[in-house]
Coordinates of C-alpha atoms in Angstrom, one line a residue:
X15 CA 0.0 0.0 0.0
X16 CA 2.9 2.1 0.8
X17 CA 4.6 1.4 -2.2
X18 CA 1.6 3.6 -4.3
X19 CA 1.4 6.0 -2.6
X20 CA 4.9 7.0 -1.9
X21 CA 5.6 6.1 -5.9
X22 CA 2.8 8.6 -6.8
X23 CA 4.3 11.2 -4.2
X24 CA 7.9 11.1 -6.1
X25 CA 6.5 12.3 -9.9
X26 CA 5.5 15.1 -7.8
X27 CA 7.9 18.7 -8.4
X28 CA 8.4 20.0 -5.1
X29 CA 6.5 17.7 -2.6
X30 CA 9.6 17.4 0.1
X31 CA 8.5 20.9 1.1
X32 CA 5.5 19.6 2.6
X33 CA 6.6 17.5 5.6
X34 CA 8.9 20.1 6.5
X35 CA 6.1 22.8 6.7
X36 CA 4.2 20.5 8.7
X37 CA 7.3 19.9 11.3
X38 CA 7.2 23.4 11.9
X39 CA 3.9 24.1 12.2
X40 CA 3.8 21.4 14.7
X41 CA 6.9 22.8 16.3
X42 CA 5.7 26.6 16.7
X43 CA 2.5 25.6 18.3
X44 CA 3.7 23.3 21.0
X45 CA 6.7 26.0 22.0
X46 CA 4.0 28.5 21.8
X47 CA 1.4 26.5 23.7
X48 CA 4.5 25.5 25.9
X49 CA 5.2 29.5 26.8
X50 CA 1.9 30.4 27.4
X51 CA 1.6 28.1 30.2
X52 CA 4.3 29.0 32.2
X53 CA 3.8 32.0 31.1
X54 CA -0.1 32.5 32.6
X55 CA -1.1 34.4 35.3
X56 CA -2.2 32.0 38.0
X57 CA -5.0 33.5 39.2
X58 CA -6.1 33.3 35.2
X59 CA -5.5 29.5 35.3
X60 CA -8.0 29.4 38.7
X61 CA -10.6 31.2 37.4
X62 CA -10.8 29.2 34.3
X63 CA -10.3 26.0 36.4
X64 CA -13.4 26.8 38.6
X65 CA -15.8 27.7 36.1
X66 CA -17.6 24.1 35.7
X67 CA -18.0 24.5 39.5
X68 CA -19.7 27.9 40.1
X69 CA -22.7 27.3 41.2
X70 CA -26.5 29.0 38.9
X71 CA -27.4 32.1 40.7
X72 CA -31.0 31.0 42.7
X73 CA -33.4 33.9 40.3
X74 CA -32.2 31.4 36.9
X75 CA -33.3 28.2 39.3
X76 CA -36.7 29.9 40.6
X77 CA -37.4 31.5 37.0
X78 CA -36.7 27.5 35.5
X79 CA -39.1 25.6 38.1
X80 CA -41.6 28.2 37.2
X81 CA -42.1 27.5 33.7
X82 CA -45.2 25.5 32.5
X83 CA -45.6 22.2 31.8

């Protein structure tokens, strides 16, 4: 299977340029995804940590249970 594809790959002008392109764009966004997390502000990180935790205000509970069935 390999054998087709790669024989179909070499006819092509050019085509080594693509694996390298795609090395570095894997590169650059793991070192940039790498500095931004040492990077954050901790209080940043906490705030995003706790948001599936905060609790719905008691009006958006009262308004829900007093919709219609």
């Amino acid at each position: 299977m390999l054998k087709f594809i790669k024989g179909n790959l070499e006819s092509i002008d050019g085509v080594a340029i693509y694996p390298i392109i795609s090395l570095l764009i894997f590169f650059i966004f793991f070192t940039v995804l790498f500095w931004w997390v040492f990077t954050a502000k901790k209080e940043h990180i906490k705030e995003v940590s706790n948001i599936p935790l905060e609790l719905i205000p008691d009006k958006e509970i009262n308004d829900k249970n007093d919709l219609p069935l």
